[in-house]
């Protein structure tokens, strides 16, 4: 399937590299456009055969599916400019946060098919989480094409668009939360005398293993936590310290704050 992308920033680059790495697309069937030529050049060095489109319109004309990976404030002008040419547009997949399907469809020519998706940066290592909602003109075949592309990078979930801000706050922002936890655990290890490299590797391995354990057992996280927590032991002492610092509430408030910010962005 001929696939294009406009925007090779952190998220767009991560998503496309994940698709290429997974074999969901082959370089010869990929067209990219980015204002910064060096971003395209870096991708072509990794994946020879990728085409650089000279313009945004050229990228749209060359492909069957076009991923829009520009900043949120650029997505509506981009869709408008592509639509004004009068040519039928390919299936559009927008990964812009806080820009609704209604707003995008209002800028598009009649019949334009749009999928709104929210990937995260682990797509680059094929361990992403991607949620999507389909616009009014999207057919079953379109949706299957979008799922096939996105699933090369990780787990794909269809959600109601009204849930997209919550998705963004958990899985979209989530890698930043996890990296912060890893850094804090590494700092704690260093404070207790461990070499930083060792402390970070211990933290990473523990996070990976714990997530895999929950995924494979299907047990409630608290049930798994209790299996580690002996009466009067070190784990319960550590958990009590987290509670004293408001750890659980901090996570909840972080997600709420991210949702609130997304809602503010939608209003503007």
Short mmCIF file of C-alpha atoms in Angstrom, two decimals:
data_model
loop_
_atom_site.label_atom_id
_atom_site.label_comp_id
_atom_site.label_asym_id
_atom_site.label_seq_id
_atom_site.Cartn_x
_atom_site.Cartn_y
_atom_site.Cartn_z
CA UNK A 1 0.00 0.00 0.00
CA UNK A 2 1.41 3.38 -1.00
CA UNK A 3 1.72 5.39 2.19
CA UNK A 4 2.74 8.97 2.80
CA UNK A 5 3.50 11.11 5.79
CA UNK A 6 3.67 14.87 6.19
CA UNK A 7 5.83 15.75 9.18
CA UNK A 8 8.84 13.78 10.42
CA UNK A 9 9.09 15.19 13.92
CA UNK A 10 9.47 13.03 16.99
CA UNK A 11 6.06 11.38 16.79
CA UNK A 12 5.77 11.21 13.02
CA UNK A 13 9.30 9.88 12.74
CA UNK A 14 8.72 7.29 15.45
CA UNK A 15 5.50 6.08 13.83
CA UNK A 16 6.92 5.77 10.32
CA UNK A 17 10.14 4.13 11.49
CA UNK A 18 8.08 1.62 13.43
CA UNK A 19 6.00 0.81 10.34
CA UNK A 20 9.13 0.37 8.24
CA UNK A 21 10.87 -1.72 10.88
CA UNK A 22 7.81 -3.97 11.21
CA UNK A 23 7.44 -4.36 7.46
CA UNK A 24 3.96 -2.81 7.51
CA UNK A 25 5.22 -0.68 4.62
CA UNK A 26 8.24 -1.04 2.34
CA UNK A 27 10.51 1.93 1.62
CA UNK A 28 9.71 1.99 -2.10
CA UNK A 29 6.02 2.56 -1.29
CA UNK A 30 6.64 5.45 1.12
CA UNK A 31 6.49 9.17 0.28
CA UNK A 32 7.48 11.74 2.89
CA UNK A 33 7.38 15.50 3.13
CA UNK A 34 8.95 17.63 5.84
CA UNK A 35 9.93 21.29 5.92
CA UNK A 36 13.32 20.22 7.23
CA UNK A 37 15.11 18.29 4.47
CA UNK A 38 17.61 16.89 6.96
CA UNK A 39 14.82 14.89 8.64
CA UNK A 40 13.98 13.23 5.32
CA UNK A 41 17.65 12.68 4.55
CA UNK A 42 18.19 10.92 7.89
CA UNK A 43 15.24 8.61 7.19
CA UNK A 44 16.51 7.83 3.68
CA UNK A 45 19.90 6.90 5.09
CA UNK A 46 18.18 4.38 7.36
CA UNK A 47 15.73 3.18 4.72
CA UNK A 48 17.02 3.65 1.15
CA UNK A 49 14.17 3.73 -1.32
CA UNK A 50 11.94 6.12 0.61
CA UNK A 51 10.75 8.92 -1.68
CA UNK A 52 10.94 12.59 -0.75
CA UNK A 53 7.86 14.44 -2.01
CA UNK A 54 8.66 17.99 -3.18
CA UNK A 55 5.42 19.38 -1.72
CA UNK A 56 2.63 18.39 0.62
CA UNK A 57 0.29 18.13 -2.36
CA UNK A 58 2.70 15.83 -4.19
CA UNK A 59 2.74 13.50 -1.20
CA UNK A 60 -1.06 13.39 -1.20
CA UNK A 61 -1.21 12.68 -4.93
CA UNK A 62 1.24 9.77 -4.74
CA UNK A 63 -0.36 7.64 -2.04
CA UNK A 64 -3.43 5.73 -0.89
CA UNK A 65 -3.02 6.59 2.80
CA UNK A 66 -1.57 9.87 4.06
CA UNK A 67 -0.50 10.33 7.68
CA UNK A 68 -0.68 13.91 8.91
CA UNK A 69 1.95 14.34 11.62
CA UNK A 70 2.17 18.12 11.87
CA UNK A 71 1.68 20.25 14.99
CA UNK A 72 -1.95 20.63 16.13
CA UNK A 73 -2.03 24.29 15.07
CA UNK A 74 -1.04 23.27 11.55
CA UNK A 75 -3.46 20.43 10.92
CA UNK A 76 -6.56 22.39 9.86
CA UNK A 77 -4.69 24.72 7.47
CA UNK A 78 -2.99 21.67 5.97
CA UNK A 79 -6.26 19.83 5.35
CA UNK A 80 -7.77 23.00 3.89
CA UNK A 81 -4.88 23.54 1.49
CA UNK A 82 -4.94 19.92 0.32
CA UNK A 83 -8.70 20.07 -0.20
CA UNK A 84 -8.67 23.35 -2.13
CA UNK A 85 -6.91 21.71 -5.08
CA UNK A 86 -10.10 19.81 -5.95
CA UNK A 87 -8.36 16.44 -6.31
CA UNK A 88 -9.72 13.48 -4.36
CA UNK A 89 -7.68 12.96 -1.22
CA UNK A 90 -6.35 9.63 0.02
CA UNK A 91 -7.42 8.24 3.37
CA UNK A 92 -6.08 10.71 5.95
CA UNK A 93 -4.76 9.59 9.34
CA UNK A 94 -4.23 12.55 11.66
CA UNK A 95 -2.13 12.13 14.79
CA UNK A 96 -2.61 15.72 15.96
CA UNK A 97 -3.69 15.99 19.58
CA UNK A 98 -6.83 17.92 20.53
CA UNK A 99 -8.11 18.40 16.96
CA UNK A 100 -11.53 16.79 16.54
CA UNK A 101 -12.83 14.85 13.58
CA UNK A 102 -15.64 17.40 13.22
CA UNK A 103 -13.15 20.25 12.90
CA UNK A 104 -11.01 18.34 10.42
CA UNK A 105 -13.98 17.27 8.31
CA UNK A 106 -15.26 20.86 8.25
CA UNK A 107 -11.99 21.92 6.58
CA UNK A 108 -11.95 19.04 4.12
CA UNK A 109 -13.65 18.60 0.78
CA UNK A 110 -16.84 16.52 0.71
CA UNK A 111 -16.23 12.80 0.99
CA UNK A 112 -12.78 13.08 2.56
CA UNK A 113 -12.11 10.09 4.79
CA UNK A 114 -10.32 10.88 8.05
CA UNK A 115 -9.10 8.69 10.91
CA UNK A 116 -7.95 10.36 14.10
CA UNK A 117 -5.20 8.38 15.84
CA UNK A 118 -3.19 8.80 19.02
CA UNK A 119 0.09 6.83 18.92
CA UNK A 120 2.97 7.06 21.38
CA UNK A 121 6.73 7.12 20.96
CA UNK A 122 7.34 3.40 21.75
CA UNK A 123 5.94 2.84 18.24
CA UNK A 124 9.56 3.30 17.18
CA UNK A 125 10.48 0.01 18.87
CA UNK A 126 7.24 -1.76 17.83
CA UNK A 127 5.88 -1.55 21.37
CA UNK A 128 3.50 1.34 20.92
CA UNK A 129 -0.08 1.83 21.99
CA UNK A 130 -2.31 3.44 19.38
CA UNK A 131 -5.95 4.42 19.79
CA UNK A 132 -8.08 5.64 16.92
CA UNK A 133 -11.53 6.92 16.00
CA UNK A 134 -13.00 6.86 12.50
CA UNK A 135 -14.68 9.79 10.78
CA UNK A 136 -18.06 9.72 9.09
CA UNK A 137 -16.83 8.86 5.60
CA UNK A 138 -14.49 6.06 6.63
CA UNK A 139 -15.41 2.65 5.18
CA UNK A 140 -14.72 -0.75 6.71
CA UNK A 141 -11.95 -1.18 4.13
CA UNK A 142 -10.41 2.15 5.13
CA UNK A 143 -10.52 1.22 8.77
CA UNK A 144 -8.89 -2.12 8.09
CA UNK A 145 -6.14 -0.40 6.09
CA UNK A 146 -5.50 2.01 8.96
CA UNK A 147 -5.44 -0.79 11.52
CA UNK A 148 -3.07 -2.83 9.36
CA UNK A 149 -0.62 0.05 9.13
CA UNK A 150 -0.81 1.07 12.77
CA UNK A 151 -0.69 -2.46 14.18
CA UNK A 152 2.80 -2.89 12.80
CA UNK A 153 3.93 -0.53 15.56
CA UNK A 154 2.09 -2.01 18.53
CA UNK A 155 -1.35 -2.56 20.02
CA UNK A 156 -4.28 -0.81 18.35
CA UNK A 157 -7.57 0.09 20.04
CA UNK A 158 -10.70 1.66 18.60
CA UNK A 159 -12.29 4.17 20.99
CA UNK A 160 -15.07 6.70 20.93
CA UNK A 161 -13.71 10.10 20.00
CA UNK A 162 -15.04 11.51 23.28
CA UNK A 163 -12.49 9.26 25.03
CA UNK A 164 -9.51 10.45 22.99
CA UNK A 165 -8.31 13.07 25.48
CA UNK A 166 -8.24 10.45 28.24
CA UNK A 167 -6.35 8.11 25.92
CA UNK A 168 -3.85 10.87 25.19
CA UNK A 169 -3.36 11.55 28.90
CA UNK A 170 -2.64 7.89 29.66
CA UNK A 171 -0.88 6.32 26.68
CA UNK A 172 0.10 9.39 24.68
CA UNK A 173 1.75 11.17 27.61
CA UNK A 174 2.45 7.91 29.44
CA UNK A 175 5.98 7.27 28.17
CA UNK A 176 7.06 10.56 29.76
CA UNK A 177 5.60 9.38 33.08
CA UNK A 178 7.41 6.04 32.80
CA UNK A 179 10.74 7.66 31.93
CA UNK A 180 10.36 9.95 34.94
CA UNK A 181 9.78 6.93 37.20
CA UNK A 182 12.81 5.17 35.72
CA UNK A 183 14.99 8.22 36.32
CA UNK A 184 13.74 8.58 39.90
CA UNK A 185 14.43 4.91 40.65
CA UNK A 186 17.90 5.22 39.15
CA UNK A 187 18.58 8.30 41.30
CA UNK A 188 17.42 6.39 44.35
CA UNK A 189 19.75 3.53 43.49
CA UNK A 190 22.67 5.92 43.10
CA UNK A 191 21.81 7.51 46.46
CA UNK A 192 22.01 4.03 47.99
CA UNK A 193 25.43 3.37 46.47
CA UNK A 194 24.66 1.61 43.17
CA UNK A 195 26.41 2.61 39.92
CA UNK A 196 23.95 4.61 37.79
CA UNK A 197 24.11 2.16 34.87
CA UNK A 198 23.27 -0.75 37.16
CA UNK A 199 20.50 1.16 38.92
CA UNK A 200 18.89 2.15 35.61
CA UNK A 201 19.12 -1.37 34.19
CA UNK A 202 17.49 -2.76 37.34
CA UNK A 203 14.68 -0.21 37.06
CA UNK A 204 14.09 -0.85 33.35
CA UNK A 205 14.09 -4.62 33.76
CA UNK A 206 11.70 -4.40 36.68
CA UNK A 207 9.27 -2.16 34.78
CA UNK A 208 9.33 -4.42 31.72
CA UNK A 209 8.91 -7.58 33.76
CA UNK A 210 6.11 -6.20 35.90
CA UNK A 211 4.14 -5.02 32.86
CA UNK A 212 4.60 -8.37 31.14
CA UNK A 213 3.55 -10.22 34.29
CA UNK A 214 0.28 -8.28 34.51
CA UNK A 215 -0.36 -8.73 30.80
CA UNK A 216 0.25 -12.47 30.84
CA UNK A 217 -1.49 -13.33 34.11
CA UNK A 218 -4.44 -10.97 33.72
CA UNK A 219 -4.42 -10.47 37.49
CA UNK A 220 -5.45 -7.17 39.04
CA UNK A 221 -2.38 -5.00 39.70
CA UNK A 222 -3.17 -4.88 43.41
CA UNK A 223 -3.29 -8.68 43.58
CA UNK A 224 0.16 -8.83 42.02
CA UNK A 225 1.36 -6.12 44.38
CA UNK A 226 0.15 -8.13 47.37
CA UNK A 227 2.17 -11.12 46.16
CA UNK A 228 5.33 -9.03 46.62
CA UNK A 229 4.31 -7.48 49.93
CA UNK A 230 5.18 -9.46 53.06
CA UNK A 231 3.84 -8.42 56.48
CA UNK A 232 6.28 -6.08 58.18
CA UNK A 233 8.71 -6.28 55.27
CA UNK A 234 10.64 -3.85 53.11
CA UNK A 235 8.02 -3.57 50.36
CA UNK A 236 5.20 -2.44 52.67
CA UNK A 237 7.57 0.09 54.23
CA UNK A 238 8.33 1.48 50.78
CA UNK A 239 4.64 1.52 49.79
CA UNK A 240 3.78 3.40 52.97
CA UNK A 241 6.39 6.01 52.06
CA UNK A 242 4.80 6.39 48.61
CA UNK A 243 1.39 6.85 50.21
CA UNK A 244 2.77 9.47 52.58
CA UNK A 245 4.04 11.40 49.56
CA UNK A 246 0.69 11.23 47.76
CA UNK A 247 2.05 8.97 45.02
CA UNK A 248 -1.26 7.51 43.79
CA UNK A 249 -3.05 10.84 43.84
CA UNK A 250 -0.17 12.46 41.95
CA UNK A 251 -0.72 10.04 39.06
CA UNK A 252 -4.46 10.66 39.02
CA UNK A 253 -3.99 14.42 39.10
CA UNK A 254 -1.40 14.24 36.32
CA UNK A 255 -3.86 12.46 34.03
CA UNK A 256 -6.65 14.89 34.92
CA UNK A 257 -4.35 17.84 34.25
CA UNK A 258 -3.37 16.42 30.85
CA UNK A 259 -7.04 15.92 29.93
CA UNK A 260 -7.86 19.45 31.03
CA UNK A 261 -5.03 20.84 28.92
CA UNK A 262 -6.25 18.88 25.89
CA UNK A 263 -9.73 20.31 26.40
CA UNK A 264 -8.27 23.83 26.57
CA UNK A 265 -6.41 23.21 23.33
CA UNK A 266 -9.63 22.03 21.67
CA UNK A 267 -11.37 25.27 22.63
CA UNK A 268 -8.73 27.30 20.83
#
